[in-house]
């Protein structure tokens, strides 16, 4: 007689099955039940997103075409009155510009700006191409009969032909130093009657040294504090155009104003500046500028070109320029200048300055000649 199996319970409660049925019928079940069913992979969570769609205020059976443009036809047919125009999206981005490069001049300009800023120089405001002869020449102790001041070299303005206002007291001092010298210069060589109307003439500035003059005059009005200024901007000269000269170029100027500065300080600053630009070996040749004494042309040996290249001009501003401004006796200003076009032509291997302007520039802007050449 074998083992006997007898029914112990009347009814087997299959909790799991019941749970699954309630889930199926959407009844809520406890979290832990859900987790245990999930754990046994008997159920999977599904997220249902439902949307209720109803007619909006602008509902229309047919989409009303909004005009995106006011065309000539609209105007001619006059149907623009009925048309509804699409809101203007002022923030719409234009199609991304596929090509385009920074102009080589702008790249080198930025490089030079960074060098000046690193050396603690402050940029001078150069946003005035039109200048008066007074700030461009007279305040620089440049005599009124100097050849650079006639229309062969300078673009004078027809309208407005004369400047509206000049600082009268300062003009008087400049007039005197031109006419009878003073401040240590015998002034003999200038003995001429200085004409206000000549100083009033408006012109296109021939150098950004005109900006330096304004800034130094403003500086002399304040209690003295040493300053380092620089400027890089367009200047205009009525010169015959050739491979390296156009009627306008970018003048780069740096100046240091402090007590007791010497020519040695100038040579030091020039070495600091040009070595940042990869030009280490410098040579200096005495030169002449009406507004600096002594003055020096700056040369550097170019390995690539295997020759000494003139890379700029420099000097110490004359006391006849600084003292009428009101600077203390022992304040000196050393300064130098160069062009932007020349270095850019050499760095980009551009032989003719005309290629720096106009369509050809695109070809050059793609390729860069490394500074290593120096
Ligand atoms: O830029 C010039 N040459 C140059 C400069 C850099 C350079 O770098 C290469 C990257 C490697 C290569 C060349 N020059 C000055 C020298 C010559 O090109 C010169 O023939 C032409 N000069 C211009 C004026 O022409 C009428 C360049 C321009 C120039 C000259 C003088 C000054 C500024 C620009 C000045 C000044 C000055 C002097 C004293 C105090 C304050 C300002």
CSV table of C-alpha atoms and ligand atoms in Angstrom, one decimal:
chain,number,residue,atom,x,y,z
A,1,UNK,CA,0.0,0.0,0.0
A,2,UNK,CA,1.7,3.2,-1.2
A,3,UNK,CA,1.8,6.9,0.1
A,4,UNK,CA,-1.7,8.7,0.2
A,5,UNK,CA,-2.0,12.3,-1.1
A,6,UNK,CA,-4.9,14.2,0.4
A,7,UNK,CA,-6.2,17.8,-0.3
A,8,UNK,CA,-5.2,19.9,2.6
A,9,UNK,CA,-6.7,23.2,1.4
A,10,UNK,CA,-9.9,23.8,-0.4
A,11,UNK,CA,-8.6,26.7,-2.4
A,12,UNK,CA,-5.0,27.6,-3.6
A,13,UNK,CA,-4.5,31.4,-3.5
A,14,UNK,CA,-2.1,32.3,-6.3
A,15,UNK,CA,-1.2,35.8,-5.0
A,16,UNK,CA,1.1,36.4,-7.9
A,17,UNK,CA,-1.5,35.5,-10.5
A,18,UNK,CA,-4.1,37.7,-8.6
A,19,UNK,CA,-1.6,40.5,-8.6
A,20,UNK,CA,-0.9,40.1,-12.3
A,21,UNK,CA,-4.6,40.2,-13.0
A,22,UNK,CA,-5.1,43.4,-11.0
A,23,UNK,CA,-2.2,44.9,-12.8
A,24,UNK,CA,-3.7,43.9,-16.1
A,25,UNK,CA,-7.0,45.4,-15.1
A,26,UNK,CA,-5.2,48.6,-14.1
A,27,UNK,CA,-5.9,48.3,-10.4
A,28,UNK,CA,-3.3,49.8,-8.2
A,29,UNK,CA,-1.1,47.4,-6.3
A,30,UNK,CA,1.4,48.2,-3.5
A,31,UNK,CA,4.9,49.4,-4.4
A,32,UNK,CA,6.6,46.4,-2.8
A,33,UNK,CA,4.3,44.1,-4.8
A,34,UNK,CA,5.3,46.0,-7.9
A,35,UNK,CA,9.0,45.7,-7.0
A,36,UNK,CA,8.7,42.0,-6.3
A,37,UNK,CA,6.9,41.3,-9.6
A,38,UNK,CA,9.5,43.5,-11.4
A,39,UNK,CA,12.3,41.7,-9.7
A,40,UNK,CA,10.9,38.5,-11.0
A,41,UNK,CA,10.6,40.1,-14.4
A,42,UNK,CA,6.8,39.3,-14.3
A,43,UNK,CA,6.1,42.9,-15.2
A,44,UNK,CA,7.9,45.7,-16.9
A,45,UNK,CA,7.2,49.4,-16.3
A,46,UNK,CA,5.9,51.3,-19.3
A,47,UNK,CA,5.4,55.1,-19.4
A,48,UNK,CA,2.4,56.2,-21.3
A,49,UNK,CA,2.3,59.9,-22.5
A,50,UNK,CA,-1.2,61.0,-23.3
A,51,UNK,CA,-2.0,64.2,-25.1
A,52,UNK,CA,-5.4,65.9,-25.1
A,53,UNK,CA,-5.9,67.7,-28.3
A,54,UNK,CA,-8.5,70.4,-28.7
A,55,UNK,CA,-9.0,73.3,-31.0
A,56,UNK,CA,-6.8,76.3,-30.2
A,57,UNK,CA,-7.9,80.0,-30.6
A,58,UNK,CA,-6.2,80.2,-34.1
A,59,UNK,CA,-7.7,76.8,-35.2
A,60,UNK,CA,-8.6,76.9,-38.8
A,61,UNK,CA,-9.5,73.9,-41.1
A,62,UNK,CA,-6.9,75.0,-43.6
A,63,UNK,CA,-3.4,76.4,-42.5
A,64,UNK,CA,-3.5,80.1,-43.4
A,65,UNK,CA,-0.3,80.9,-45.4
A,66,UNK,CA,1.5,83.8,-43.7
A,67,UNK,CA,3.6,85.9,-46.1
A,68,UNK,CA,7.3,85.9,-45.3
A,69,UNK,CA,8.1,88.6,-47.8
A,70,UNK,CA,6.5,91.8,-49.2
A,71,UNK,CA,7.1,91.3,-52.9
A,72,UNK,CA,6.8,93.7,-55.8
A,73,UNK,CA,3.8,91.7,-57.0
A,74,UNK,CA,2.1,92.2,-53.6
A,75,UNK,CA,2.5,95.9,-54.0
A,76,UNK,CA,1.4,96.0,-57.6
A,77,UNK,CA,-1.6,93.8,-57.0
A,78,UNK,CA,-2.3,95.6,-53.7
A,79,UNK,CA,-3.1,92.2,-52.1
A,80,UNK,CA,-0.6,93.0,-49.3
A,81,UNK,CA,-3.5,94.5,-47.5
A,82,UNK,CA,-5.2,91.1,-46.9
A,83,UNK,CA,-1.9,89.3,-46.4
A,84,UNK,CA,-0.9,88.3,-42.9
A,85,UNK,CA,2.8,88.6,-42.5
A,86,UNK,CA,4.9,86.2,-40.5
A,87,UNK,CA,6.4,87.6,-37.3
A,88,UNK,CA,9.9,88.8,-38.0
A,89,UNK,CA,12.4,86.7,-36.1
A,90,UNK,CA,15.2,89.2,-35.3
A,91,UNK,CA,17.2,86.5,-33.6
A,92,UNK,CA,17.3,84.3,-36.7
A,93,UNK,CA,21.0,83.4,-37.4
A,94,UNK,CA,22.0,83.9,-41.0
A,95,UNK,CA,23.4,80.9,-42.8
A,96,UNK,CA,26.9,80.1,-41.3
A,97,UNK,CA,29.6,81.8,-43.4
A,98,UNK,CA,31.4,78.9,-45.0
A,99,UNK,CA,34.6,80.8,-45.9
A,100,UNK,CA,36.3,84.1,-44.8
A,101,UNK,CA,39.5,84.8,-43.0
A,102,UNK,CA,40.8,87.6,-40.8
A,103,UNK,CA,42.6,90.1,-43.1
A,104,UNK,CA,46.4,89.5,-42.7
A,105,UNK,CA,46.7,93.1,-41.6
A,106,UNK,CA,44.2,92.6,-38.8
A,107,UNK,CA,46.1,89.4,-37.7
A,108,UNK,CA,49.4,91.2,-37.4
A,109,UNK,CA,47.7,94.2,-35.9
A,110,UNK,CA,46.3,92.0,-33.1
A,111,UNK,CA,49.8,90.4,-32.6
A,112,UNK,CA,51.3,93.9,-32.2
A,113,UNK,CA,48.5,95.0,-29.9
A,114,UNK,CA,49.1,92.0,-27.6
A,115,UNK,CA,52.8,92.8,-27.5
A,116,UNK,CA,52.1,96.4,-26.5
A,117,UNK,CA,49.6,95.4,-23.8
A,118,UNK,CA,52.0,92.8,-22.4
A,119,UNK,CA,54.6,95.5,-22.1
A,120,UNK,CA,52.2,97.6,-20.1
A,121,UNK,CA,51.2,100.1,-22.8
A,122,UNK,CA,47.7,101.7,-23.0
A,123,UNK,CA,46.0,102.2,-26.4
A,124,UNK,CA,45.4,105.8,-27.5
A,125,UNK,CA,42.0,106.6,-29.1
A,126,UNK,CA,42.7,107.0,-32.8
A,127,UNK,CA,39.1,107.3,-34.1
A,128,UNK,CA,39.6,110.6,-35.9
A,129,UNK,CA,41.1,110.5,-39.4
A,130,UNK,CA,40.5,114.2,-39.8
A,131,UNK,CA,42.9,116.3,-37.8
A,132,UNK,CA,43.9,120.0,-37.6
A,133,UNK,CA,47.3,121.1,-38.8
A,134,UNK,CA,47.9,122.4,-35.3
A,135,UNK,CA,47.9,118.9,-33.6
A,136,UNK,CA,49.3,117.2,-36.6
A,137,UNK,CA,52.2,119.6,-37.2
A,138,UNK,CA,52.5,122.8,-35.1
A,139,UNK,CA,52.2,121.2,-31.6
A,140,UNK,CA,55.0,118.9,-32.8
A,141,UNK,CA,57.2,122.0,-33.4
A,142,UNK,CA,57.1,121.2,-37.2
A,143,UNK,CA,57.5,124.6,-38.9
A,144,UNK,CA,54.7,125.8,-41.2
A,145,UNK,CA,57.1,126.0,-44.2
A,146,UNK,CA,58.1,122.3,-43.7
A,147,UNK,CA,57.7,120.5,-47.1
A,148,UNK,CA,55.6,117.8,-45.5
A,149,UNK,CA,53.0,120.5,-44.8
A,150,UNK,CA,52.2,121.3,-48.4
A,151,UNK,CA,49.5,119.6,-50.4
A,152,UNK,CA,52.1,117.5,-52.2
A,153,UNK,CA,52.5,115.4,-49.2
A,154,UNK,CA,49.3,116.1,-47.2
A,155,UNK,CA,45.6,115.7,-48.0
A,156,UNK,CA,44.0,119.0,-46.9
A,157,UNK,CA,40.2,119.1,-46.5
A,158,UNK,CA,37.9,121.4,-48.6
A,159,UNK,CA,35.0,121.1,-46.1
A,160,UNK,CA,35.3,121.5,-43.2
A,161,UNK,CA,38.5,123.3,-44.3
A,162,UNK,CA,39.3,124.7,-40.8
A,163,UNK,CA,39.1,123.4,-37.3
A,164,UNK,CA,36.5,124.9,-34.9
A,165,UNK,CA,38.4,125.1,-31.7
A,166,UNK,CA,42.0,125.0,-30.3
A,167,UNK,CA,43.1,125.5,-26.6
A,168,UNK,CA,43.9,129.3,-27.0
A,169,UNK,CA,46.5,129.5,-24.1
A,170,UNK,CA,48.4,126.6,-25.4
A,171,UNK,CA,48.3,127.9,-29.0
A,172,UNK,CA,49.8,131.1,-27.8
A,173,UNK,CA,52.8,129.2,-26.3
A,174,UNK,CA,53.2,127.1,-29.5
A,175,UNK,CA,53.2,130.3,-31.6
A,176,UNK,CA,55.9,131.8,-29.4
A,177,UNK,CA,58.2,128.8,-29.5
A,178,UNK,CA,57.8,128.6,-33.3
A,179,UNK,CA,58.5,132.3,-33.7
A,180,UNK,CA,61.2,133.0,-31.2
A,181,UNK,CA,62.2,129.6,-29.8
A,182,UNK,CA,62.8,129.5,-26.1
A,183,UNK,CA,63.0,126.4,-23.9
A,184,UNK,CA,66.7,126.1,-24.8
A,185,UNK,CA,66.3,126.2,-28.6
A,186,UNK,CA,67.7,129.4,-30.0
A,187,UNK,CA,64.7,129.2,-32.4
A,188,UNK,CA,66.9,131.1,-34.8
A,189,UNK,CA,66.2,128.6,-37.5
A,190,UNK,CA,62.4,129.1,-37.2
A,191,UNK,CA,62.3,132.9,-37.1
A,192,UNK,CA,59.1,133.3,-39.1
A,193,UNK,CA,55.7,134.8,-38.5
A,194,UNK,CA,53.5,131.9,-37.4
A,195,UNK,CA,50.1,132.0,-39.0
A,196,UNK,CA,47.0,130.9,-37.0
A,197,UNK,CA,45.0,130.2,-40.3
A,198,UNK,CA,47.8,127.7,-41.3
A,199,UNK,CA,47.4,125.9,-38.0
A,200,UNK,CA,43.6,125.9,-38.4
A,201,UNK,CA,43.7,124.0,-41.7
A,202,UNK,CA,42.0,120.5,-41.5
A,203,UNK,CA,43.7,117.6,-43.0
A,204,UNK,CA,43.8,113.8,-43.1
A,205,UNK,CA,46.3,113.0,-40.4
A,206,UNK,CA,49.7,112.0,-41.8
A,207,UNK,CA,50.8,110.1,-38.7
A,208,UNK,CA,49.3,108.9,-35.4
A,209,UNK,CA,51.9,111.1,-33.7
A,210,UNK,CA,49.1,113.7,-33.9
A,211,UNK,CA,47.2,111.5,-31.5
A,212,UNK,CA,50.3,111.3,-29.2
A,213,UNK,CA,50.4,115.1,-29.2
A,214,UNK,CA,46.8,115.3,-28.0
A,215,UNK,CA,47.3,112.6,-25.3
A,216,UNK,CA,50.6,114.2,-24.1
A,217,UNK,CA,48.9,117.6,-23.9
A,218,UNK,CA,46.1,116.1,-21.8
A,219,UNK,CA,48.6,114.2,-19.7
A,220,UNK,CA,50.5,117.5,-19.0
A,221,UNK,CA,47.4,119.0,-17.5
A,222,UNK,CA,47.3,116.4,-14.7
A,223,UNK,CA,49.7,115.9,-11.8
A,224,UNK,CA,52.6,114.1,-13.5
A,225,UNK,CA,52.4,110.3,-13.7
A,226,UNK,CA,54.6,108.1,-16.0
A,227,UNK,CA,52.7,106.7,-19.0
A,228,UNK,CA,53.2,104.2,-21.8
A,229,UNK,CA,50.9,104.7,-24.8
A,230,UNK,CA,50.5,103.1,-28.2
A,231,UNK,CA,48.5,103.6,-31.3
A,232,UNK,CA,47.9,101.5,-34.4
A,233,UNK,CA,45.6,103.1,-37.1
A,234,UNK,CA,45.4,104.6,-40.6
A,235,UNK,CA,47.3,107.6,-41.7
A,236,UNK,CA,47.2,109.3,-45.1
A,237,UNK,CA,50.0,110.8,-47.2
A,238,UNK,CA,49.7,112.2,-50.7
A,239,UNK,CA,52.5,110.0,-51.9
A,240,UNK,CA,53.0,108.4,-55.3
A,241,UNK,CA,51.8,104.8,-55.1
A,242,UNK,CA,54.5,102.1,-55.7
A,243,UNK,CA,55.3,98.5,-54.6
A,244,UNK,CA,55.6,99.5,-51.0
A,245,UNK,CA,53.7,102.8,-50.7
A,246,UNK,CA,50.0,103.6,-50.9
A,247,UNK,CA,48.3,106.9,-50.1
A,248,UNK,CA,47.4,105.4,-46.7
A,249,UNK,CA,49.0,103.0,-44.4
A,250,UNK,CA,48.7,101.9,-40.8
A,251,UNK,CA,51.1,103.8,-38.5
A,252,UNK,CA,52.2,102.0,-35.3
A,253,UNK,CA,53.5,104.2,-32.6
A,254,UNK,CA,54.7,103.6,-29.0
A,255,UNK,CA,55.8,106.2,-26.5
A,256,UNK,CA,57.1,106.2,-22.9
A,257,UNK,CA,56.7,109.4,-20.8
A,258,UNK,CA,58.7,109.5,-17.6
A,259,UNK,CA,61.3,111.6,-15.6
A,260,UNK,CA,64.9,111.5,-16.7
A,261,UNK,CA,64.5,109.1,-19.6
A,262,UNK,CA,67.5,108.8,-21.9
A,263,UNK,CA,68.4,107.5,-25.4
A,264,UNK,CA,69.6,104.3,-23.6
A,265,UNK,CA,66.0,103.9,-22.3
A,266,UNK,CA,64.8,104.3,-25.9
A,267,UNK,CA,67.2,101.6,-27.2
A,268,UNK,CA,66.2,99.4,-24.3
A,269,UNK,CA,62.5,99.7,-25.0
A,270,UNK,CA,63.0,99.1,-28.7
A,271,UNK,CA,64.9,95.9,-28.0
A,272,UNK,CA,62.2,94.7,-25.7
A,273,UNK,CA,59.5,95.6,-28.2
A,274,UNK,CA,61.1,94.2,-31.4
A,275,UNK,CA,62.4,91.0,-29.6
A,276,UNK,CA,58.7,90.2,-28.8
A,277,UNK,CA,58.2,90.3,-32.6
A,278,UNK,CA,61.1,88.0,-33.2
A,279,UNK,CA,63.6,90.7,-34.2
A,280,UNK,CA,66.5,90.6,-31.9
A,281,UNK,CA,69.6,92.0,-33.6
A,282,UNK,CA,68.9,95.8,-33.9
A,283,UNK,CA,71.0,98.6,-35.3
A,284,UNK,CA,70.4,102.3,-35.1
A,285,UNK,CA,71.2,105.0,-37.6
A,286,UNK,CA,71.0,108.7,-36.7
A,287,UNK,CA,68.1,110.4,-38.4
A,288,UNK,CA,66.1,113.6,-38.4
A,289,UNK,CA,62.5,114.4,-37.4
A,290,UNK,CA,61.3,117.9,-36.8
A,291,UNK,CA,59.7,116.8,-33.5
A,292,UNK,CA,62.5,114.5,-32.0
A,293,UNK,CA,66.1,115.2,-31.2
A,294,UNK,CA,68.1,112.9,-31.2
A,295,UNK,CA,66.3,110.7,-33.8
A,296,UNK,CA,67.3,107.2,-35.0
A,297,UNK,CA,66.2,104.9,-37.8
A,298,UNK,CA,65.9,101.3,-36.6
A,299,UNK,CA,67.3,98.4,-38.6
A,300,UNK,CA,67.1,94.6,-38.0
A,301,UNK,CA,68.9,91.8,-39.8
A,302,UNK,CA,66.5,89.6,-41.6
A,303,UNK,CA,67.8,86.0,-41.9
A,304,UNK,CA,65.3,85.1,-44.6
A,305,UNK,CA,66.1,88.2,-46.7
A,306,UNK,CA,69.8,87.9,-45.8
A,307,UNK,CA,69.9,91.8,-45.3
A,308,UNK,CA,69.5,94.6,-42.8
A,309,UNK,CA,65.9,95.9,-43.1
A,310,UNK,CA,64.7,99.4,-41.9
A,311,UNK,CA,62.0,98.5,-39.4
A,312,UNK,CA,61.1,102.0,-38.1
A,313,UNK,CA,62.0,105.4,-36.8
A,314,UNK,CA,62.3,106.8,-33.3
A,315,UNK,CA,63.5,109.6,-31.1
A,316,UNK,CA,63.1,111.8,-28.0
A,317,UNK,CA,60.4,114.4,-28.3
A,318,UNK,CA,61.9,117.9,-28.3
A,319,UNK,CA,61.6,120.2,-25.2
A,320,UNK,CA,60.1,122.8,-27.6
A,321,UNK,CA,57.2,120.3,-27.9
A,322,UNK,CA,56.9,119.1,-24.3
A,323,UNK,CA,57.5,122.3,-22.3
A,324,UNK,CA,54.8,124.5,-23.9
A,325,UNK,CA,52.4,121.6,-22.9
A,326,UNK,CA,53.3,122.2,-19.3
A,327,UNK,CA,55.5,119.2,-18.5
A,328,UNK,CA,58.0,119.5,-15.7
A,329,UNK,CA,61.6,120.2,-16.9
A,330,UNK,CA,62.9,116.6,-16.2
A,331,UNK,CA,60.0,114.8,-17.9
A,332,UNK,CA,61.2,113.1,-21.2
A,333,UNK,CA,59.2,111.3,-23.8
A,334,UNK,CA,60.8,108.6,-26.0
A,335,UNK,CA,58.9,107.3,-29.0
A,336,UNK,CA,59.1,105.2,-32.1
A,337,UNK,CA,57.0,104.3,-35.1
A,338,UNK,CA,56.7,101.8,-37.9
A,339,UNK,CA,54.1,100.7,-40.4
A,340,UNK,CA,51.8,97.7,-40.2
A,341,UNK,CA,51.9,97.0,-43.9
A,342,UNK,CA,55.7,96.3,-44.1
A,343,UNK,CA,55.8,93.6,-41.5
A,344,UNK,CA,52.6,92.0,-42.8
A,345,UNK,CA,54.1,91.9,-46.4
A,346,UNK,CA,57.3,90.3,-45.1
A,347,UNK,CA,55.5,87.8,-42.8
A,348,UNK,CA,53.1,86.8,-45.6
A,349,UNK,CA,55.6,86.9,-48.4
A,350,UNK,CA,53.6,89.6,-50.2
A,351,UNK,CA,55.8,91.4,-52.6
A,352,UNK,CA,53.5,94.2,-53.7
A,353,UNK,CA,51.5,96.3,-51.2
A,354,UNK,CA,48.6,96.5,-53.6
A,355,UNK,CA,48.1,92.7,-53.0
A,356,UNK,CA,47.3,93.6,-49.4
A,357,UNK,CA,44.1,95.3,-50.6
A,358,UNK,CA,41.5,94.0,-52.9
A,359,UNK,CA,40.6,90.5,-54.1
A,360,UNK,CA,44.0,89.0,-54.1
A,361,UNK,CA,44.2,89.3,-50.3
A,362,UNK,CA,42.0,86.3,-50.0
A,363,UNK,CA,44.7,84.1,-51.5
A,364,UNK,CA,47.2,85.3,-48.9
A,365,UNK,CA,45.1,85.2,-45.9
A,366,UNK,CA,44.9,81.4,-46.1
A,367,UNK,CA,48.6,80.9,-45.8
A,368,UNK,CA,50.9,82.2,-43.1
A,369,UNK,CA,54.7,82.5,-43.3
A,370,UNK,CA,56.1,81.6,-39.9
A,371,UNK,CA,58.0,84.2,-37.9
A,372,UNK,CA,60.9,81.9,-37.9
A,373,UNK,CA,62.3,83.8,-40.9
A,374,UNK,CA,63.9,86.2,-38.5
B,1,LIG,O1,57.7,99.9,-41.0
B,1,LIG,C1,58.7,100.0,-41.5
B,1,LIG,N1,59.6,98.9,-41.8
B,1,LIG,C2,59.3,97.6,-41.3
B,1,LIG,C3,58.8,97.4,-40.1
B,1,LIG,C4,58.6,96.1,-39.6
B,1,LIG,C5,59.1,95.0,-40.3
B,1,LIG,O2,58.9,93.8,-39.7
B,1,LIG,C6,59.0,92.6,-40.4
B,1,LIG,C7,58.2,91.5,-39.8
B,1,LIG,C8,59.2,91.3,-39.9
B,1,LIG,C9,59.7,95.2,-41.6
B,1,LIG,C10,59.8,96.5,-42.1
B,1,LIG,N2,59.2,101.2,-41.8
B,1,LIG,C11,58.5,102.4,-41.4
B,1,LIG,C12,60.5,101.4,-42.5
B,1,LIG,C13,60.4,101.5,-44.0
B,1,LIG,O3,59.5,100.6,-44.5
B,1,LIG,C14,60.1,102.9,-44.4
B,1,LIG,O4,60.6,103.0,-45.7
B,1,LIG,C15,58.6,103.2,-44.6
B,1,LIG,N3,58.1,103.7,-43.4
B,1,LIG,C16,56.8,104.4,-43.4
B,1,LIG,C17,56.7,105.8,-43.7
B,1,LIG,O5,56.9,106.0,-45.0
B,1,LIG,C18,56.8,107.2,-45.3
B,1,LIG,C19,57.6,102.8,-42.4
B,1,LIG,C20,56.5,103.8,-42.1
B,1,LIG,C21,56.9,104.7,-40.9
B,1,LIG,C22,58.0,105.4,-40.8
B,1,LIG,C23,58.2,106.2,-39.6
B,1,LIG,C24,57.3,106.2,-38.6
B,1,LIG,C25,56.2,105.4,-38.7
B,1,LIG,C26,56.0,104.7,-39.9
B,1,LIG,C27,57.6,106.9,-37.4
B,1,LIG,C28,57.9,107.5,-36.4
B,1,LIG,C29,58.2,108.2,-35.2
B,1,LIG,C30,59.4,108.7,-34.9
B,1,LIG,C31,59.7,109.3,-33.7
B,1,LIG,C32,58.7,109.5,-32.8
B,1,LIG,C33,57.5,109.0,-33.0
B,1,LIG,C34,57.2,108.3,-34.2
